[in-house]
Short mmCIF file of N, CA and C in Angstrom, two decimals:
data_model
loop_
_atom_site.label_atom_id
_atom_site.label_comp_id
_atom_site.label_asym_id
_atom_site.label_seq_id
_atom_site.Cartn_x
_atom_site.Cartn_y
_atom_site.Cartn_z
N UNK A 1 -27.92 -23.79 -58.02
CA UNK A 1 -26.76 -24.03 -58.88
C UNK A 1 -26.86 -25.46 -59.41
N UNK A 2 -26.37 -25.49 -60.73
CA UNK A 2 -26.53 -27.20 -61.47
C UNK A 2 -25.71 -27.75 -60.55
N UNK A 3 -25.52 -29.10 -61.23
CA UNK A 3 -24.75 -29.81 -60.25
C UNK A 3 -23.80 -29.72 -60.78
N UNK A 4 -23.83 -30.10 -62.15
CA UNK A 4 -22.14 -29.65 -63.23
C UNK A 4 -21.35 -28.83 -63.09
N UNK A 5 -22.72 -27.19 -62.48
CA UNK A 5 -21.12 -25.81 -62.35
C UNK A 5 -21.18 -26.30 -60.92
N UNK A 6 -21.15 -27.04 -60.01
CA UNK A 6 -21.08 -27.54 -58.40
C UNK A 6 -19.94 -28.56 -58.59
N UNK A 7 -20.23 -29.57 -59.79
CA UNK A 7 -19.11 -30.36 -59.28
C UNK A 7 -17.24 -29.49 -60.14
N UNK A 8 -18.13 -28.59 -61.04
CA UNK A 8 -16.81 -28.06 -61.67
C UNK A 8 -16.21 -27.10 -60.50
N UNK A 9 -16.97 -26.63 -59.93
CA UNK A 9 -15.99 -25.47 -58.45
C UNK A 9 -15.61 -26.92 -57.71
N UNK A 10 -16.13 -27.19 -57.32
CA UNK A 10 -15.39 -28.32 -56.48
C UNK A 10 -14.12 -29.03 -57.15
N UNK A 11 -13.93 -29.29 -58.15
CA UNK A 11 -12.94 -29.96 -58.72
C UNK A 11 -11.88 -28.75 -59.05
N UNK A 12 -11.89 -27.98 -59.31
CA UNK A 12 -11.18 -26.17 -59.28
C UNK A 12 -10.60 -26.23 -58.00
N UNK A 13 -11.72 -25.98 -57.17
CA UNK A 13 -11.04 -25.37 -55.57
C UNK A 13 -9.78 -27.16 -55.03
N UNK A 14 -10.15 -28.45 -55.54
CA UNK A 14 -9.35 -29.50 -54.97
C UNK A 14 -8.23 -28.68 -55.60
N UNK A 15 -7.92 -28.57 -57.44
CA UNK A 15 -7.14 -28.38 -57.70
C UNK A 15 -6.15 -27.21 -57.28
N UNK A 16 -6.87 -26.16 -56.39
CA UNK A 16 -6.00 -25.10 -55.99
C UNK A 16 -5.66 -25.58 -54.38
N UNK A 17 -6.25 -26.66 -53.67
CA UNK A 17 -5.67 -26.88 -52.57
C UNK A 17 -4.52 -27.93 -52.71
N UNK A 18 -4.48 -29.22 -53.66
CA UNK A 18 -3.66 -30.12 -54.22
C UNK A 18 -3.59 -30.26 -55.30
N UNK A 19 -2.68 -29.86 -55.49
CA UNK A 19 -2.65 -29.71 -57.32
C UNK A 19 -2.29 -31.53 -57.56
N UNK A 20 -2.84 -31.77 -59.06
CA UNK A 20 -2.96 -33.11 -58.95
C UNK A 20 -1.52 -33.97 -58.79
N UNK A 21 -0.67 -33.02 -58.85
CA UNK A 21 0.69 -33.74 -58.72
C UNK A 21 1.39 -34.45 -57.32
N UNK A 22 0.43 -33.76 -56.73
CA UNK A 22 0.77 -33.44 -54.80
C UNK A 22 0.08 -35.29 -54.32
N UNK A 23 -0.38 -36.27 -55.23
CA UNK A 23 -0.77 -37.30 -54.51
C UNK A 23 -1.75 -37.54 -53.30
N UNK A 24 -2.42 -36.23 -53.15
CA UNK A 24 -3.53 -36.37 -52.55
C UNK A 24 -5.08 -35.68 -53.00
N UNK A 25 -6.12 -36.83 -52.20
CA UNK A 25 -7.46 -37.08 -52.76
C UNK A 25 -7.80 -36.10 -51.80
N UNK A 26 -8.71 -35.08 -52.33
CA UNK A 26 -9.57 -33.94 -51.58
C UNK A 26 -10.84 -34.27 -51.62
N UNK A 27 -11.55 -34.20 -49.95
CA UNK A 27 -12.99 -34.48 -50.22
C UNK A 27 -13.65 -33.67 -49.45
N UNK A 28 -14.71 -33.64 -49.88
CA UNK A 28 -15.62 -32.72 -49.15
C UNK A 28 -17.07 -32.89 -48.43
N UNK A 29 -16.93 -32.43 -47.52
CA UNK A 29 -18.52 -32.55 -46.64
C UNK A 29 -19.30 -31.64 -46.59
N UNK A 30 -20.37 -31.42 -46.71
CA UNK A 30 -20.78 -30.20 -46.83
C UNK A 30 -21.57 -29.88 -45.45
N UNK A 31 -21.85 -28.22 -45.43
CA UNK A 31 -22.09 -27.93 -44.20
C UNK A 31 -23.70 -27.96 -43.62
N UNK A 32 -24.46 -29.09 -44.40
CA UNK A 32 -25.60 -29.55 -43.89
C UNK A 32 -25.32 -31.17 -43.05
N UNK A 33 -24.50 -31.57 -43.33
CA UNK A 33 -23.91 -32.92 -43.06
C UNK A 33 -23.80 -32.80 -41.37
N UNK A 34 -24.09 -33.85 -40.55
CA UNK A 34 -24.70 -33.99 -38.58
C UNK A 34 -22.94 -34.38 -38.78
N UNK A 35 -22.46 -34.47 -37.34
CA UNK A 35 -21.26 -34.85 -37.15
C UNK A 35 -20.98 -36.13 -37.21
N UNK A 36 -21.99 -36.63 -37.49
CA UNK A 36 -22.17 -38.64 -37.25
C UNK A 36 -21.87 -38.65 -38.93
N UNK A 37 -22.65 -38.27 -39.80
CA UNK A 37 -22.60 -38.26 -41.31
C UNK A 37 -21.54 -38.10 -41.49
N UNK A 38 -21.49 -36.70 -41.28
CA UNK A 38 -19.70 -36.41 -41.52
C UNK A 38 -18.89 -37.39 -41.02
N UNK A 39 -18.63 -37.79 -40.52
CA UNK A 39 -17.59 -39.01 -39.90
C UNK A 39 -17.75 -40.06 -41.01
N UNK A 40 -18.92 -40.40 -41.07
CA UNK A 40 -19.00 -41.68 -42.17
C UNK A 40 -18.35 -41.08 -43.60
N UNK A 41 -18.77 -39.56 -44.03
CA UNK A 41 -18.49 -39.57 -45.34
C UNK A 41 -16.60 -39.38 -45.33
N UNK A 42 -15.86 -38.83 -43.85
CA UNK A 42 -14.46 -38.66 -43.97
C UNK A 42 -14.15 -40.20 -44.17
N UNK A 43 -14.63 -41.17 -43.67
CA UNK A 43 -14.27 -42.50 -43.65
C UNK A 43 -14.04 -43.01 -45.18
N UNK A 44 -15.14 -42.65 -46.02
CA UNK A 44 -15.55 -42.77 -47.47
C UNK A 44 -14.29 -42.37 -47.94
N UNK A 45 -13.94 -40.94 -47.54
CA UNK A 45 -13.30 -40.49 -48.69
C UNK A 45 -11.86 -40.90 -48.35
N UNK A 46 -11.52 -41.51 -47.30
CA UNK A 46 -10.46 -41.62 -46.96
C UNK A 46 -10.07 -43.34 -47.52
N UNK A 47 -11.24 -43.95 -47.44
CA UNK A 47 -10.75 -45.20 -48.28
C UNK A 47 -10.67 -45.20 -50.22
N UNK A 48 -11.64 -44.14 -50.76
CA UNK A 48 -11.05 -43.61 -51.96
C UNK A 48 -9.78 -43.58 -52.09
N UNK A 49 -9.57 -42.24 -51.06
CA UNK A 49 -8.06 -41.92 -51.44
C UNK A 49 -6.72 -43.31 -51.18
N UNK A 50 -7.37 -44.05 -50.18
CA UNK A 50 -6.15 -45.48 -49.80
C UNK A 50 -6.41 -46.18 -51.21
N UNK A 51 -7.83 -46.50 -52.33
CA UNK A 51 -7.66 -47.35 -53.27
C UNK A 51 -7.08 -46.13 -54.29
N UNK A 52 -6.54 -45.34 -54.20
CA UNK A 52 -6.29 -44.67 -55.49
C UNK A 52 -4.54 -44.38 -55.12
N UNK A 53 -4.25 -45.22 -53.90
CA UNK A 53 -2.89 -44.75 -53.41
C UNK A 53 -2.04 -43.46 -53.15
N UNK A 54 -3.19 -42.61 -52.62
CA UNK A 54 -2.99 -41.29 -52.18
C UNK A 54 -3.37 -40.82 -50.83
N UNK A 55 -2.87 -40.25 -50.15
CA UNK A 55 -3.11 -39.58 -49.13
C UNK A 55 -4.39 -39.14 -49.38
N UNK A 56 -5.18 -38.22 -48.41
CA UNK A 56 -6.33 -38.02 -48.18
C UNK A 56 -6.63 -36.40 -47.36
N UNK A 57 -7.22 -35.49 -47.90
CA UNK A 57 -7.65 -34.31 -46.67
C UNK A 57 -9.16 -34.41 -47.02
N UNK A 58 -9.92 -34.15 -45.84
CA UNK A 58 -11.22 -33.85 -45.93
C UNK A 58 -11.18 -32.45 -45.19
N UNK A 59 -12.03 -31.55 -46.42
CA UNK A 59 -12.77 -30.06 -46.05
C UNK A 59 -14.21 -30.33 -45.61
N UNK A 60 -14.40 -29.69 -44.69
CA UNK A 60 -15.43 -29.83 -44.44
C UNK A 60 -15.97 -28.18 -44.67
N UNK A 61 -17.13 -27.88 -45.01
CA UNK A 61 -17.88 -26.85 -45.30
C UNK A 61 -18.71 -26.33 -44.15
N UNK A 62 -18.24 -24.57 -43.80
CA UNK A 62 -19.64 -24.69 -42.50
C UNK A 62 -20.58 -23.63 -43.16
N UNK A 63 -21.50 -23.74 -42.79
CA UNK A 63 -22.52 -22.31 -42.90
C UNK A 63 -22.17 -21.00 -42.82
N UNK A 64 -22.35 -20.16 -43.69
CA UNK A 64 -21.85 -18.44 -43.61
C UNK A 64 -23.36 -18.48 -42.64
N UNK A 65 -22.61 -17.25 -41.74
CA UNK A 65 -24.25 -16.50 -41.35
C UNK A 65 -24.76 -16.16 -42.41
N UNK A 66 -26.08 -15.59 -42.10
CA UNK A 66 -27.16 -15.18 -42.93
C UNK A 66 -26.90 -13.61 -43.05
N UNK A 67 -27.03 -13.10 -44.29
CA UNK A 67 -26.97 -11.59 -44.77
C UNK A 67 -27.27 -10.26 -43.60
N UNK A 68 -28.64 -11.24 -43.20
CA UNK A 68 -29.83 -10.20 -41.72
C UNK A 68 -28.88 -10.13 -40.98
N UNK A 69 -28.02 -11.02 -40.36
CA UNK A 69 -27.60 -11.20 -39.19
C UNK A 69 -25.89 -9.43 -38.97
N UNK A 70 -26.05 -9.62 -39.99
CA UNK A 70 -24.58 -8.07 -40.44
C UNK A 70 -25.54 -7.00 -40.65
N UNK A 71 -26.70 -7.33 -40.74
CA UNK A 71 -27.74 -6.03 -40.85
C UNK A 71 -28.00 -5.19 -39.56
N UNK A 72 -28.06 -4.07 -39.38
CA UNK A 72 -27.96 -3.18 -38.00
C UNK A 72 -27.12 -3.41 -37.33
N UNK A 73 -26.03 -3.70 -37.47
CA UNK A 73 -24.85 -3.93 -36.74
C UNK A 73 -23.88 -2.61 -37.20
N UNK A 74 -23.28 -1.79 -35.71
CA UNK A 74 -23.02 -0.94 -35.84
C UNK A 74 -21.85 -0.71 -36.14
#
C-alpha cells in the first residue's frame, strides 16, 4: 500500500475515533513496533498532542493471525 492511501486511512480512522472537534491528538503504533519502541513512540505522540494543546490517545496496532492459521479448523 502507498504511503498516501496509508496515511489517508489513518487520518479517516483518527477522524472516526476523535472527530477533530473532540481536542484530542490520535496516534498510532504499529504492530511491528518491540514494547520498548512503542513506549518511546506513545511518549512522542503524547508530547505532540501537549504542543498542540490537546489531550492525547495512542492505538496501538496488533497483528491479525495469518489466513493458514483458520485453515482446517473445524
Amino acid at each position: 500500500m502507498a504511503s498516501s492511501q496509508l496515511n489517508q486511512r489513518l487520518d479517516a480512522l483518527e477522524r472516526r475515533i476523535a472527530p477533530p472537534d473532540h481536542g484530542v491528538h490520535v496516534g498510532f503504533v504499529p504492530s511491528s513496533a518491540t514494547d520498548e519502541e512503542a513506549e518511546v513512540l506513545s511518549g512522542q505522540i503524547a508530547k505532540k498532542a501537549a504542543d498542540l494543546g490537546k489531550k492525547h490517545l495512542v492505538v496501538r496496532f496488533i497483528a491479525a493471525p495469518a489466513r493458514h492459521q483458520f485453515e482446517g479448523a473445524a
